């Protein structure tokens, strides 16, 4: 009988995927690409405060994980476009649900943070 993966174990493959999903830049890239194919600089302009290095590293990781497709066009200068794979689209749907939750509950989260910062109860 196959043992179910345990993400609480350090070497669990599921944990590595969860680590990727938990990365802020990866989440923002997935959301941006869910709207359609973008070039590197379009992504950089869309996602405020991401450095060129971090965008490049995160895109490479997402490509390695099979979530993002990188397509190079032989133009001068070279054109590179990024899009979600089918697997990436399934993850983007889940990430979009988290985004909707965050948007719906940001007021409650901020109120809880303010209570906590004042030394009040967290509920």
mmCIF file with all atom_site columns, C-alpha atoms in Angstrom, residues 15 83 101 117:
data_model
loop_
_atom_site.group_PDB
_atom_site.id
_atom_site.type_symbol
_atom_site.label_atom_id
_atom_site.label_alt_id
_atom_site.label_comp_id
_atom_site.label_asym_id
_atom_site.label_entity_id
_atom_site.label_seq_id
_atom_site.pdbx_PDB_ins_code
_atom_site.Cartn_x
_atom_site.Cartn_y
_atom_site.Cartn_z
_atom_site.occupancy
_atom_site.B_iso_or_equiv
_atom_site.pdbx_formal_charge
_atom_site.auth_seq_id
_atom_site.auth_comp_id
_atom_site.auth_asym_id
_atom_site.auth_atom_id
_atom_site.pdbx_PDB_model_num
ATOM 1 C CA . UNK A 1 15  ? 6.768  20.057 0.915   1.00 0.00 ? 15  UNK A CA 1
ATOM 2 C CA . UNK A 1 83  ? 3.116  31.600 -20.212 1.00 0.00 ? 83  UNK A CA 1
ATOM 3 C CA . UNK A 1 101 ? -9.833 35.238 0.203   1.00 0.00 ? 101 UNK A CA 1
ATOM 4 C CA . UNK A 1 117 ? 0.131  45.637 18.157  1.00 0.00 ? 117 UNK A CA 1
#
